[in-house]
JSON list of C-alpha atoms in Angstrom, two decimals:
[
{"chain": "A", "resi": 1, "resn": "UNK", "atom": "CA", "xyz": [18.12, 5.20, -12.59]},
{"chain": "A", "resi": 2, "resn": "UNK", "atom": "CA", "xyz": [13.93, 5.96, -12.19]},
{"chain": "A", "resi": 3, "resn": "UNK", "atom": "CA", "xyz": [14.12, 10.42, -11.91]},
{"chain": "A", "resi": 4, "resn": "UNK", "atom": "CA", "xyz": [11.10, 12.45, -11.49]},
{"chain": "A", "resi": 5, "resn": "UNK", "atom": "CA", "xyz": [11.38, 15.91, -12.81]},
{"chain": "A", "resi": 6, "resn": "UNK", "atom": "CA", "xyz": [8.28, 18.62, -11.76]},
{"chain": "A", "resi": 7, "resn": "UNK", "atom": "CA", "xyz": [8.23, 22.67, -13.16]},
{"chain": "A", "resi": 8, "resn": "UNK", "atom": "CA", "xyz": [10.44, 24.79, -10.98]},
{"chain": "A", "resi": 9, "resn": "UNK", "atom": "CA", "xyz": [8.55, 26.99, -8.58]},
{"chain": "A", "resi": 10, "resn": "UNK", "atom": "CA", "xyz": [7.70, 29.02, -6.76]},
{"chain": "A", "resi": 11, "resn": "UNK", "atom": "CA", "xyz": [4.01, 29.13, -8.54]},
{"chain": "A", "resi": 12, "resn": "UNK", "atom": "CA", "xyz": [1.60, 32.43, -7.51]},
{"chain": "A", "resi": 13, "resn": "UNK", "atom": "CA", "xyz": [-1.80, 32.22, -8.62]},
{"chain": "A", "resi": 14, "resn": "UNK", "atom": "CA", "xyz": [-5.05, 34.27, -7.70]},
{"chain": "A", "resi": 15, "resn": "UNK", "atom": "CA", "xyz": [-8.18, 32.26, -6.18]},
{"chain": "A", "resi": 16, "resn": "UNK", "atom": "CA", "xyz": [-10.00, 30.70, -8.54]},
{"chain": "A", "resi": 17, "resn": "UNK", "atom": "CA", "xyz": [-7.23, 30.38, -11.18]},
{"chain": "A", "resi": 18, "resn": "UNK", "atom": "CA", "xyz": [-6.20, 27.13, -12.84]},
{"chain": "A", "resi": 19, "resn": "UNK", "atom": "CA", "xyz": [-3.59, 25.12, -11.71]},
{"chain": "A", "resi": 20, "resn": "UNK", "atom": "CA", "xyz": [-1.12, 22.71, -13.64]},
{"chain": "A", "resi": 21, "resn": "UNK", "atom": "CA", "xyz": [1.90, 21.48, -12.38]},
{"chain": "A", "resi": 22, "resn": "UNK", "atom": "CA", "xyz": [4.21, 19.37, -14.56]},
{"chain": "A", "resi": 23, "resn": "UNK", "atom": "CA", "xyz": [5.36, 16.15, -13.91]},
{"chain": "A", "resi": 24, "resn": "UNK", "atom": "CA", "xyz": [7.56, 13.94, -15.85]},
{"chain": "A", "resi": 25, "resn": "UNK", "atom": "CA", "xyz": [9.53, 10.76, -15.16]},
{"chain": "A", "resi": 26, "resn": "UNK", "atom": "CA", "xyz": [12.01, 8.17, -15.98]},
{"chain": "A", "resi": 27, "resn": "UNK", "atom": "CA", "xyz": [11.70, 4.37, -15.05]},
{"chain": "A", "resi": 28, "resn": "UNK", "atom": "CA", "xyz": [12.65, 1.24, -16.54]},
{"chain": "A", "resi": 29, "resn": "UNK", "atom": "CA", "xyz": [9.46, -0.83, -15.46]},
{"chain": "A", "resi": 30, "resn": "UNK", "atom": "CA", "xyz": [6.38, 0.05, -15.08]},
{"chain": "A", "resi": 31, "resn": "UNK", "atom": "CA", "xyz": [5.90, 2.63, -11.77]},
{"chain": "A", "resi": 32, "resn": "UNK", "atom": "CA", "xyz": [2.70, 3.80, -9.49]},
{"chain": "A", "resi": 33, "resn": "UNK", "atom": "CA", "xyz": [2.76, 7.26, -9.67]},
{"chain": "A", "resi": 34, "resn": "UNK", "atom": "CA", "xyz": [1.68, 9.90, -6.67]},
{"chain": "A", "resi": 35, "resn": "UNK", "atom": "CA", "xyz": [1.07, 13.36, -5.38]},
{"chain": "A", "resi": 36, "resn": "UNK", "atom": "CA", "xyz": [1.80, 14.52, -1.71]},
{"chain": "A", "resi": 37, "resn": "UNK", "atom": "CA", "xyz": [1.51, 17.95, -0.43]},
{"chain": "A", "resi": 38, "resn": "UNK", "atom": "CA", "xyz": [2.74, 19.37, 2.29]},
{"chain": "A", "resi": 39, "resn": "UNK", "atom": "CA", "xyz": [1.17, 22.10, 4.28]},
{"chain": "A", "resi": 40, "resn": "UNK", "atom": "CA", "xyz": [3.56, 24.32, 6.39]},
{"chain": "A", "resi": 41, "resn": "UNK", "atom": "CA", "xyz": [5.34, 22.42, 9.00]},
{"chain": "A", "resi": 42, "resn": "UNK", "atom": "CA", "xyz": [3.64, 19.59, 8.94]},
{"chain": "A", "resi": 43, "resn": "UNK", "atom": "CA", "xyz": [4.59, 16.22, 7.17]},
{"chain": "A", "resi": 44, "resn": "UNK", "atom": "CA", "xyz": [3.74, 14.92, 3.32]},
{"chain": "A", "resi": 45, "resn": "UNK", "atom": "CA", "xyz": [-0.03, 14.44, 2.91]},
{"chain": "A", "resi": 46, "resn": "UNK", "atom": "CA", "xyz": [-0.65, 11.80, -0.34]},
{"chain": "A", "resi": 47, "resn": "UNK", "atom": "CA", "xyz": [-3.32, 13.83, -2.00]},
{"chain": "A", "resi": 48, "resn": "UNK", "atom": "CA", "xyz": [-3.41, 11.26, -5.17]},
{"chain": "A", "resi": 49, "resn": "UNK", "atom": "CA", "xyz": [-2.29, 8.31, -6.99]},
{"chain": "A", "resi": 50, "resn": "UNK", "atom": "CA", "xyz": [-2.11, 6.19, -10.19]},
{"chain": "A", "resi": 51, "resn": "UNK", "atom": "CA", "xyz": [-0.81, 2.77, -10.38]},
{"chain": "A", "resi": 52, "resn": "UNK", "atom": "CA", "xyz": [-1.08, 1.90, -14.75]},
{"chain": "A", "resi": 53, "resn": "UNK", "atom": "CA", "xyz": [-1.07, 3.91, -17.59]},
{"chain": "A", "resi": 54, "resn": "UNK", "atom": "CA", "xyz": [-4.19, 6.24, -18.41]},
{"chain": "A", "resi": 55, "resn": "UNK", "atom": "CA", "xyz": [-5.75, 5.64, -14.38]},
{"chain": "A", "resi": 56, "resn": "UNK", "atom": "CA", "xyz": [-6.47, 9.10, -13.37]},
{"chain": "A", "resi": 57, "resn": "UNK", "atom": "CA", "xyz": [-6.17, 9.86, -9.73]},
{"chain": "A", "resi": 58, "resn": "UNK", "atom": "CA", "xyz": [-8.12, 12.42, -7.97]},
{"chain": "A", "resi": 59, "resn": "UNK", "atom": "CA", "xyz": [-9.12, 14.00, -4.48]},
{"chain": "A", "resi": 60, "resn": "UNK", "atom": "CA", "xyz": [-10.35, 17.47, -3.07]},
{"chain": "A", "resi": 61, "resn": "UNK", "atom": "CA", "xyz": [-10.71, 18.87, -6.81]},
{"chain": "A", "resi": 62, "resn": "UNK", "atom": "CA", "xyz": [-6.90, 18.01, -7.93]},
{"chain": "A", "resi": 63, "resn": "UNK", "atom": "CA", "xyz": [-6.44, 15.45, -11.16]},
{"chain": "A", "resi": 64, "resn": "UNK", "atom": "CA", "xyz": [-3.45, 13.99, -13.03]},
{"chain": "A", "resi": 65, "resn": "UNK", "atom": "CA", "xyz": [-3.64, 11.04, -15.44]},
{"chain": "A", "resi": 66, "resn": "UNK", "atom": "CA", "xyz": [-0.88, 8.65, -15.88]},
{"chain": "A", "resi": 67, "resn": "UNK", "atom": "CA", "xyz": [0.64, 9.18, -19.20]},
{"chain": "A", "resi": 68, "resn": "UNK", "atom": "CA", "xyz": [2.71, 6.43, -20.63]},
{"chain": "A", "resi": 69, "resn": "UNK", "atom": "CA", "xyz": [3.43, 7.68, -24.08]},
{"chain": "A", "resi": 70, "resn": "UNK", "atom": "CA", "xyz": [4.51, 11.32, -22.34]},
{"chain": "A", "resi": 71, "resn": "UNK", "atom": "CA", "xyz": [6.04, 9.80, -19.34]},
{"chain": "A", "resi": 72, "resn": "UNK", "atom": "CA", "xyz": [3.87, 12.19, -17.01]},
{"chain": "A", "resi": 73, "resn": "UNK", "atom": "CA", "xyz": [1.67, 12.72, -14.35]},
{"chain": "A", "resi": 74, "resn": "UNK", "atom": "CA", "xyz": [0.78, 16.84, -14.27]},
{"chain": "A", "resi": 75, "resn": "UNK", "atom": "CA", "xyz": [-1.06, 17.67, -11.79]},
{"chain": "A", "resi": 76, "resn": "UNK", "atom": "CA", "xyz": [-4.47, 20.05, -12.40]},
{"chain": "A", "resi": 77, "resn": "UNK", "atom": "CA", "xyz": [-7.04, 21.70, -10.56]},
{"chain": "A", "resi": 78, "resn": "UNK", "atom": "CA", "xyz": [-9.83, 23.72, -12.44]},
{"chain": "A", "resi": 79, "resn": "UNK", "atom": "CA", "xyz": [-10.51, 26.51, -9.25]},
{"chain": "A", "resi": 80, "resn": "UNK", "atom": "CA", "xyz": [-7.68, 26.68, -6.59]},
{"chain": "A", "resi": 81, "resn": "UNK", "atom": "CA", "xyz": [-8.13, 28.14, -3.00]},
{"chain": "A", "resi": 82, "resn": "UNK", "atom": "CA", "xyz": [-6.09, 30.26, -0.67]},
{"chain": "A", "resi": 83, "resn": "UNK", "atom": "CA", "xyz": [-6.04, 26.90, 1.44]},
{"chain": "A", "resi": 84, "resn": "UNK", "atom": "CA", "xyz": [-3.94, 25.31, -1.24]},
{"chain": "A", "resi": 85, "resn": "UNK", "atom": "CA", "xyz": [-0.89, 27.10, -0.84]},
{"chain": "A", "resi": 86, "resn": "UNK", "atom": "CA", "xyz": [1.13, 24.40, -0.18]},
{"chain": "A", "resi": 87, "resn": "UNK", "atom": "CA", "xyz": [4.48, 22.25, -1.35]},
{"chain": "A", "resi": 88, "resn": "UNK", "atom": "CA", "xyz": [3.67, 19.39, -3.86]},
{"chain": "A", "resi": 89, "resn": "UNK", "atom": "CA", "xyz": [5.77, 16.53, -4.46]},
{"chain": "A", "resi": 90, "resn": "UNK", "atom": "CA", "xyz": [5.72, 14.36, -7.41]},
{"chain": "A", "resi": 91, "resn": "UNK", "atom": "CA", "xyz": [6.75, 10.48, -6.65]},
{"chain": "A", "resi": 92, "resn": "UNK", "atom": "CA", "xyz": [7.50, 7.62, -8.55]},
{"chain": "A", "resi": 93, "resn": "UNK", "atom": "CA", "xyz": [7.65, 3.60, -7.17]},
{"chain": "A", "resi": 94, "resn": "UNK", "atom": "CA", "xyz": [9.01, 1.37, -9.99]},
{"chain": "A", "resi": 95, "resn": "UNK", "atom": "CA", "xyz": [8.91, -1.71, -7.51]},
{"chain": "A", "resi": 96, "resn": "UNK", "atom": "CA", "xyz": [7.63, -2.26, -3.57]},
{"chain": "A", "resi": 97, "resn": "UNK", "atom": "CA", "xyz": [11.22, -3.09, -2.84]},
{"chain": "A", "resi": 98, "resn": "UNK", "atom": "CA", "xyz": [13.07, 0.16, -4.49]},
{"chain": "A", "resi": 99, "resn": "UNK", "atom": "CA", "xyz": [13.28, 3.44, -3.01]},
{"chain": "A", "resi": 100, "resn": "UNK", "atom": "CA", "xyz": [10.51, 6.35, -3.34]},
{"chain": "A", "resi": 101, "resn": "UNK", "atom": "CA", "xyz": [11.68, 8.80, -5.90]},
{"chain": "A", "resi": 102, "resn": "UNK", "atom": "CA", "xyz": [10.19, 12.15, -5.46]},
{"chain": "A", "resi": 103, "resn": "UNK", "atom": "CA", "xyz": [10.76, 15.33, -7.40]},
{"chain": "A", "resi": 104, "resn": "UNK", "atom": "CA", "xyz": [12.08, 18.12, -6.18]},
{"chain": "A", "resi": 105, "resn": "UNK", "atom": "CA", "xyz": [8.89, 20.05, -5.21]},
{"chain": "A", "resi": 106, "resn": "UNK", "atom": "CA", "xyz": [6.65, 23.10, -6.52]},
{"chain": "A", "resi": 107, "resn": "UNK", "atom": "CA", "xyz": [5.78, 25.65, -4.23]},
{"chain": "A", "resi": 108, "resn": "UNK", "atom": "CA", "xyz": [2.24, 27.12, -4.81]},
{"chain": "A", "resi": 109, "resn": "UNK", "atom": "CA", "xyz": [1.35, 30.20, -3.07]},
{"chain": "A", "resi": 110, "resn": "UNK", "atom": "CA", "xyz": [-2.82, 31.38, -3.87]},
{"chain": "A", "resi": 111, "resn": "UNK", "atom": "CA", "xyz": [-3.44, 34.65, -3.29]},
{"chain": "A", "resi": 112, "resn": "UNK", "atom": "CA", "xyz": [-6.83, 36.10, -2.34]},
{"chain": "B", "resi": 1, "resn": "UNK", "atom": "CA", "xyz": [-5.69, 7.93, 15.59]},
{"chain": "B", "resi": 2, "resn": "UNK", "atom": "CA", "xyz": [-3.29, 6.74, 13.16]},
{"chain": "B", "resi": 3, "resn": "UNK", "atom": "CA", "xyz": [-0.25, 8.41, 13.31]},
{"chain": "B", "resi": 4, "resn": "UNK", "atom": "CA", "xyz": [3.42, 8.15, 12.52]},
{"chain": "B", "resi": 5, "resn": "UNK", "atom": "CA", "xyz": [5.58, 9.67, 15.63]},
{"chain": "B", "resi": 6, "resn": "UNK", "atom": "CA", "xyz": [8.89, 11.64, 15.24]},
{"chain": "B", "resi": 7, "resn": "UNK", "atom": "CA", "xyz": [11.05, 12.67, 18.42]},
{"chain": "B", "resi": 8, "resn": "UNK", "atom": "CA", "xyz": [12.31, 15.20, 18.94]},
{"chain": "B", "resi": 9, "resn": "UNK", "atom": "CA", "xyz": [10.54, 17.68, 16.59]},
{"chain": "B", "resi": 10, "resn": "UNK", "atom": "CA", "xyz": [13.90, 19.94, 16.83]},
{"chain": "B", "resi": 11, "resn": "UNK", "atom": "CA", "xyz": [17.25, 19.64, 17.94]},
{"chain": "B", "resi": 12, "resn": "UNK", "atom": "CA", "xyz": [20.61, 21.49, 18.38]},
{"chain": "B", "resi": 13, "resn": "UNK", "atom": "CA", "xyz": [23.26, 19.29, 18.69]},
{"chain": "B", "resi": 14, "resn": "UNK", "atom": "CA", "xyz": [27.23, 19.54, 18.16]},
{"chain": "B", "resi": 15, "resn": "UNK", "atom": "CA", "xyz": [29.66, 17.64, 15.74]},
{"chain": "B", "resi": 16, "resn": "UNK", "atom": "CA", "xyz": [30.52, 14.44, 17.01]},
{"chain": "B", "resi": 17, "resn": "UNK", "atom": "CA", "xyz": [27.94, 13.67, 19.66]},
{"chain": "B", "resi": 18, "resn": "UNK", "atom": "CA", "xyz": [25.74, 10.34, 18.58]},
{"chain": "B", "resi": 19, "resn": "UNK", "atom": "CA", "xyz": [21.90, 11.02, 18.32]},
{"chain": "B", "resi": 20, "resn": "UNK", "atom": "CA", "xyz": [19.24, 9.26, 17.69]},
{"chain": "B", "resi": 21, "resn": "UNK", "atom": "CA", "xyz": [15.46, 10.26, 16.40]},
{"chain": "B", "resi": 22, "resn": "UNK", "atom": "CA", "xyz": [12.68, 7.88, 16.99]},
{"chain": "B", "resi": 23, "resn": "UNK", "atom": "CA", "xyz": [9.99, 7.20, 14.71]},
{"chain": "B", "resi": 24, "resn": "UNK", "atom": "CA", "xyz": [6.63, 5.01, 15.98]},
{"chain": "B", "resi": 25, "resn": "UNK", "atom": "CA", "xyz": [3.68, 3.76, 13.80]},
{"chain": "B", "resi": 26, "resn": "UNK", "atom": "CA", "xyz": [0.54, 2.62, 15.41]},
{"chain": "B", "resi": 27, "resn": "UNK", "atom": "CA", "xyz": [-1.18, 1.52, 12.06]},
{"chain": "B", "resi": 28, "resn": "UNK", "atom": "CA", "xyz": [0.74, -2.20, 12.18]},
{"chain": "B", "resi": 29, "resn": "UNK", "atom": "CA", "xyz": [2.64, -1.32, 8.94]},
{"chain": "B", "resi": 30, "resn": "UNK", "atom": "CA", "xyz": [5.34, -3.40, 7.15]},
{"chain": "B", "resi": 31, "resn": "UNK", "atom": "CA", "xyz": [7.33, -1.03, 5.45]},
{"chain": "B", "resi": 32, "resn": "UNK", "atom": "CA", "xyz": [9.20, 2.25, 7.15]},
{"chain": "B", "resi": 33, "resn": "UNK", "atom": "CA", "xyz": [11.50, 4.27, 5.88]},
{"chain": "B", "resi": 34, "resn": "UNK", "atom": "CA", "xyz": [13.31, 7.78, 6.70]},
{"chain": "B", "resi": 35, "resn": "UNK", "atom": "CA", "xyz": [13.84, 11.12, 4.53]},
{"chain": "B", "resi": 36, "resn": "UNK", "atom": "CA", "xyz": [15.69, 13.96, 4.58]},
{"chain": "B", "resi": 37, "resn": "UNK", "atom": "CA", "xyz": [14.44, 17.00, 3.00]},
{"chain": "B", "resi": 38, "resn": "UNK", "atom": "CA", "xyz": [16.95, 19.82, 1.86]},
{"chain": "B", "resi": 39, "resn": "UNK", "atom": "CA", "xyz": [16.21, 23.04, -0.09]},
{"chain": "B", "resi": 40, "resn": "UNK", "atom": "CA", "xyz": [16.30, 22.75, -4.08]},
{"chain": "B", "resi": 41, "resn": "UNK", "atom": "CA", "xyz": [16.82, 18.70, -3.22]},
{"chain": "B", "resi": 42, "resn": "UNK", "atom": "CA", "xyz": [13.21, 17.93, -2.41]},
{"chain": "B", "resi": 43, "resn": "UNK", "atom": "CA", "xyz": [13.09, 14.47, -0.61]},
{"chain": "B", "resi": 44, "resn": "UNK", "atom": "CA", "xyz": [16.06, 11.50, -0.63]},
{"chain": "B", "resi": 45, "resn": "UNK", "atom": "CA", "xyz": [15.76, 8.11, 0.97]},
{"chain": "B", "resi": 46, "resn": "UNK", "atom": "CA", "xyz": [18.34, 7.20, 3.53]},
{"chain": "B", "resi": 47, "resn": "UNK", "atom": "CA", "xyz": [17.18, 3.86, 4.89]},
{"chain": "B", "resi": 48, "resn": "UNK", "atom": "CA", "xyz": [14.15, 1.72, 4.27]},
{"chain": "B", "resi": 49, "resn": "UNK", "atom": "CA", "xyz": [12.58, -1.19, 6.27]},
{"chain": "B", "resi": 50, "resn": "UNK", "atom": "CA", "xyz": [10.32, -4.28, 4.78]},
{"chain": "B", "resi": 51, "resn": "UNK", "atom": "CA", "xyz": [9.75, -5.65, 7.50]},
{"chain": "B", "resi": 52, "resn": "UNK", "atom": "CA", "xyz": [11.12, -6.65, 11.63]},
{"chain": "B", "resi": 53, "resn": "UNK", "atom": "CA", "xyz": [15.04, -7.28, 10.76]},
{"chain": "B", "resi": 54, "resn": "UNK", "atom": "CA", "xyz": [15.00, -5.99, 7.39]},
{"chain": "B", "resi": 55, "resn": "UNK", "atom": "CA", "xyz": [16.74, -2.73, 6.54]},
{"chain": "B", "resi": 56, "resn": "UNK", "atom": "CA", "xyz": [18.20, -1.60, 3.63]},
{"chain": "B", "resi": 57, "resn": "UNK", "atom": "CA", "xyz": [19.94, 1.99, 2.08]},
{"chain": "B", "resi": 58, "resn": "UNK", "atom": "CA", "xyz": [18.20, 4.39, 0.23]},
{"chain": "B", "resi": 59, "resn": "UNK", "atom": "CA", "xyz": [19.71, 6.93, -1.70]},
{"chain": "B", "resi": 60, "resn": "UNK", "atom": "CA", "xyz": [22.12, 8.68, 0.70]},
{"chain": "B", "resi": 61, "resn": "UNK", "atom": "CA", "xyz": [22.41, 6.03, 3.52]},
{"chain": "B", "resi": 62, "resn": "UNK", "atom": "CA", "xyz": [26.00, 7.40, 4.13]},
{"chain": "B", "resi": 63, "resn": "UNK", "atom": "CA", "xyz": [26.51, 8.40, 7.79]},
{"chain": "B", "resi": 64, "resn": "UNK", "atom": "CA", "xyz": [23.22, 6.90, 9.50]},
{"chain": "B", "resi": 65, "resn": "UNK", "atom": "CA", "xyz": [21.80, 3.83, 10.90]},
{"chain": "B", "resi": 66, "resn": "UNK", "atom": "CA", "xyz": [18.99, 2.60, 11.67]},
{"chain": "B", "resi": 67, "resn": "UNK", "atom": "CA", "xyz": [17.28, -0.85, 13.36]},
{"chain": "B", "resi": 68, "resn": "UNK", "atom": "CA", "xyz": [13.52, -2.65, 13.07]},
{"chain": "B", "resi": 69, "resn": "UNK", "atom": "CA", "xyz": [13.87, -4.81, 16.30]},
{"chain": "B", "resi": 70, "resn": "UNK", "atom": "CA", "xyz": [10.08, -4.01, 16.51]},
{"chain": "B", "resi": 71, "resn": "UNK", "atom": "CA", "xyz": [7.45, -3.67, 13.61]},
{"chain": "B", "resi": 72, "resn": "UNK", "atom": "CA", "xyz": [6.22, -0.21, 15.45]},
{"chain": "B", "resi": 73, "resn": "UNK", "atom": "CA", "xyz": [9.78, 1.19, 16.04]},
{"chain": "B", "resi": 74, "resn": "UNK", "atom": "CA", "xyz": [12.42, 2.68, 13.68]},
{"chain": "B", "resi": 75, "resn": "UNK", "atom": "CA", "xyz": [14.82, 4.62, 14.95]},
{"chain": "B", "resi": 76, "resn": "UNK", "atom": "CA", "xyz": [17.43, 6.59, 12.70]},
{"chain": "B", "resi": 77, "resn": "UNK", "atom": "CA", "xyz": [20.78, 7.19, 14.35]},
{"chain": "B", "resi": 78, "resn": "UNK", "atom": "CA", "xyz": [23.59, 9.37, 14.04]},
{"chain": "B", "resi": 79, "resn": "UNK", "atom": "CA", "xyz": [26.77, 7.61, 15.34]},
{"chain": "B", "resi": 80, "resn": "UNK", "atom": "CA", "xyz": [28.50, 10.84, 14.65]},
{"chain": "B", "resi": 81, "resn": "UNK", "atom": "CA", "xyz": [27.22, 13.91, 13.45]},
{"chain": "B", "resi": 82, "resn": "UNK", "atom": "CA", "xyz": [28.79, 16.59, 11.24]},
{"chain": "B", "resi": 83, "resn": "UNK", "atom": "CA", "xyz": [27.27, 19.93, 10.01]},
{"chain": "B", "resi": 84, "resn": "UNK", "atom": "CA", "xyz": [26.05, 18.31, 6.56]},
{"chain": "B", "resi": 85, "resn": "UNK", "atom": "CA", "xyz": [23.93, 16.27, 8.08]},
{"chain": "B", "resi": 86, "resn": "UNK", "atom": "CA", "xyz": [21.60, 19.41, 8.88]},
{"chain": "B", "resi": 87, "resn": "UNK", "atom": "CA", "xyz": [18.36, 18.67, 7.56]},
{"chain": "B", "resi": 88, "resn": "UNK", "atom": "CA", "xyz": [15.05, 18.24, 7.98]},
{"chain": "B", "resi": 89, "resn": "UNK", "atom": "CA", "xyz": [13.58, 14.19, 8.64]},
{"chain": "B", "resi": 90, "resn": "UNK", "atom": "CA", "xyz": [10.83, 12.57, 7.74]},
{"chain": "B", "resi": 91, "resn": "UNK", "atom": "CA", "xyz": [9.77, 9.01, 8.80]},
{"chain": "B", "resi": 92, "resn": "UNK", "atom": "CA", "xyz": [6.96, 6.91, 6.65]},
{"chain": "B", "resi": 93, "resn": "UNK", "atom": "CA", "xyz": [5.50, 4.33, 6.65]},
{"chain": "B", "resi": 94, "resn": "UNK", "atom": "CA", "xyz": [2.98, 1.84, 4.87]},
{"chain": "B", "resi": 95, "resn": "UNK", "atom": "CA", "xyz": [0.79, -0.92, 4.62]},
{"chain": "B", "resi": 96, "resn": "UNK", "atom": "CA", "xyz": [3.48, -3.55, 3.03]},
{"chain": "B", "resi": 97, "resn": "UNK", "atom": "CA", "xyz": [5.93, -1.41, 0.61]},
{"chain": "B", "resi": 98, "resn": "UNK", "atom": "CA", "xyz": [6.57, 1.93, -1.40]},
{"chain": "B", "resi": 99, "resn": "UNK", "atom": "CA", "xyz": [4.15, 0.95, -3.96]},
{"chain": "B", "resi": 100, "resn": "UNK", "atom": "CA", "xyz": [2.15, 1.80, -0.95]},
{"chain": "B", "resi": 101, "resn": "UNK", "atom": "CA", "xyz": [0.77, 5.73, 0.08]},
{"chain": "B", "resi": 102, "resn": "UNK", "atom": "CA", "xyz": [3.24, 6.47, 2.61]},
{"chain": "B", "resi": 103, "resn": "UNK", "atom": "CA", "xyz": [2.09, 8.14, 6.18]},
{"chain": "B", "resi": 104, "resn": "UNK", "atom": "CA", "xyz": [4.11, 10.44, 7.19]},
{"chain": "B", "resi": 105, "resn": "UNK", "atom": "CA", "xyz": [5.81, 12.03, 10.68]},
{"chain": "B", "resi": 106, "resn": "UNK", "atom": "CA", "xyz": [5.34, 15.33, 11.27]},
{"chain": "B", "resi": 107, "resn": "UNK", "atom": "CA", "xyz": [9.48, 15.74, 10.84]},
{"chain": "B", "resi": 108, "resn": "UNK", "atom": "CA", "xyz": [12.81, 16.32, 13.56]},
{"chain": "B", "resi": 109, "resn": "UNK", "atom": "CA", "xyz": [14.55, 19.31, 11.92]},
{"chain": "B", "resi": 110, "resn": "UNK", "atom": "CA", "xyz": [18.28, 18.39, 12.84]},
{"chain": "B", "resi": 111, "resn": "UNK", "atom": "CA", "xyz": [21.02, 21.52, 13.52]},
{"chain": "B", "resi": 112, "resn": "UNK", "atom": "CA", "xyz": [24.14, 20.07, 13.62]},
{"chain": "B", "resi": 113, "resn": "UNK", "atom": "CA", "xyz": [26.77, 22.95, 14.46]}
]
């Protein structure tokens, strides 16, 4: 069945450090691919999202470009904050009808 | 605003006794579906909904239920609750399906003892 598989955490980085998160997946068709984040106790935020191979999604500074022949979707950001300390989910949607598959999360603390 | 609703936020409950968490969308979306979230097991489906009177499992339906008499409602209930059911919940939902960004509740952490 479709799997997404992100780097283990927990990730510390100083402010202003570069950020990459690794995400790779397994589908049989041909999936959308996302990033949520979720800020302490609060719910999953989408922060981005690519729907075919080589789209590159991007919002408040964070990238990741669908990449067919690697099967991933890392996540990057050139200049991270203390405000981005956060959990981020890699997901995968092979069809409308078929479950959300996320990954299993990355926690990223930014320290000031 | 547009929000998706969870109630209760938390809850303490024993083995046995049937719950049930609400979830309400005010954004007129098709699809809904509910989440739990455990440590080291990042998010699993339980139930989705396409549409009013369409539901179908998820990943680890086993143990719940849910209804979509409404297109605004979808509750998720526990008919009878044991201690590995302990979680945290999310409900979602979007526009028409999961190829779809989801909006999600602000979670009902669940402590079944």
């Amino acid at each position: 069945g479709d799997s997404v598989t992100q780097m283990e955490g927990p990730v510390t980085l100083s402010e202003e450090a570069f950020l990459t998160i690794n995400c790779t997946y397994t589908a049989t068709g041909y999936p959308s691919l996302f990033w949520y984040v979720q800020y302490p106790g609060e719910g999953l935020q989408l922060l981005l999202k690519a729907t075919k191979a080589d789209d590159k999604g991007s919002n408040k500074g964070f990238e990741a470009t669908y990449r067919k022949e690697t099967t991933s979707f890392h996540l990057e950001k050139g200049s991270v904050q203390v405000s981005d300390s956060a959990v981020y989910f890699c997901a995968l949607s092979d069809q409308g009808n078929t479950p959300l598959v996320f990954g299993k999360g990355t926690r990223l603390s930014v320290i000031a | 605003e547009a929000q998706v609703t969870q109630n209760p936020r938390y809850l303490i409950t024993v083995t046995g006794k049937k719950l049930t968490v609400t979830c309400s969308q005010n954004m007129n979306h098709e699809y809904m579906s509910w989440y739990r979230q455990d440590p080291g097991l990042g998010l699993r489906q339980i139930y989705y909904s396409m549409n009013v009177e369409v539901t179908d499992k998820g990943d680890v339906p086993e143990g719940y239920k849910v209804s979509r008499k409404e297109k605004r409602n979808f509750p998720l209930i526990l008919e009878s609750p044991s201690p590995n059911q302990t979680s945290l919940y999310f409900c979602a939902s979007s526009y028409k399906d999961s190829n779809q960004p989801q909006h999600f509740g602000d979670g009902t952490r669940l402590s079944i003892l």
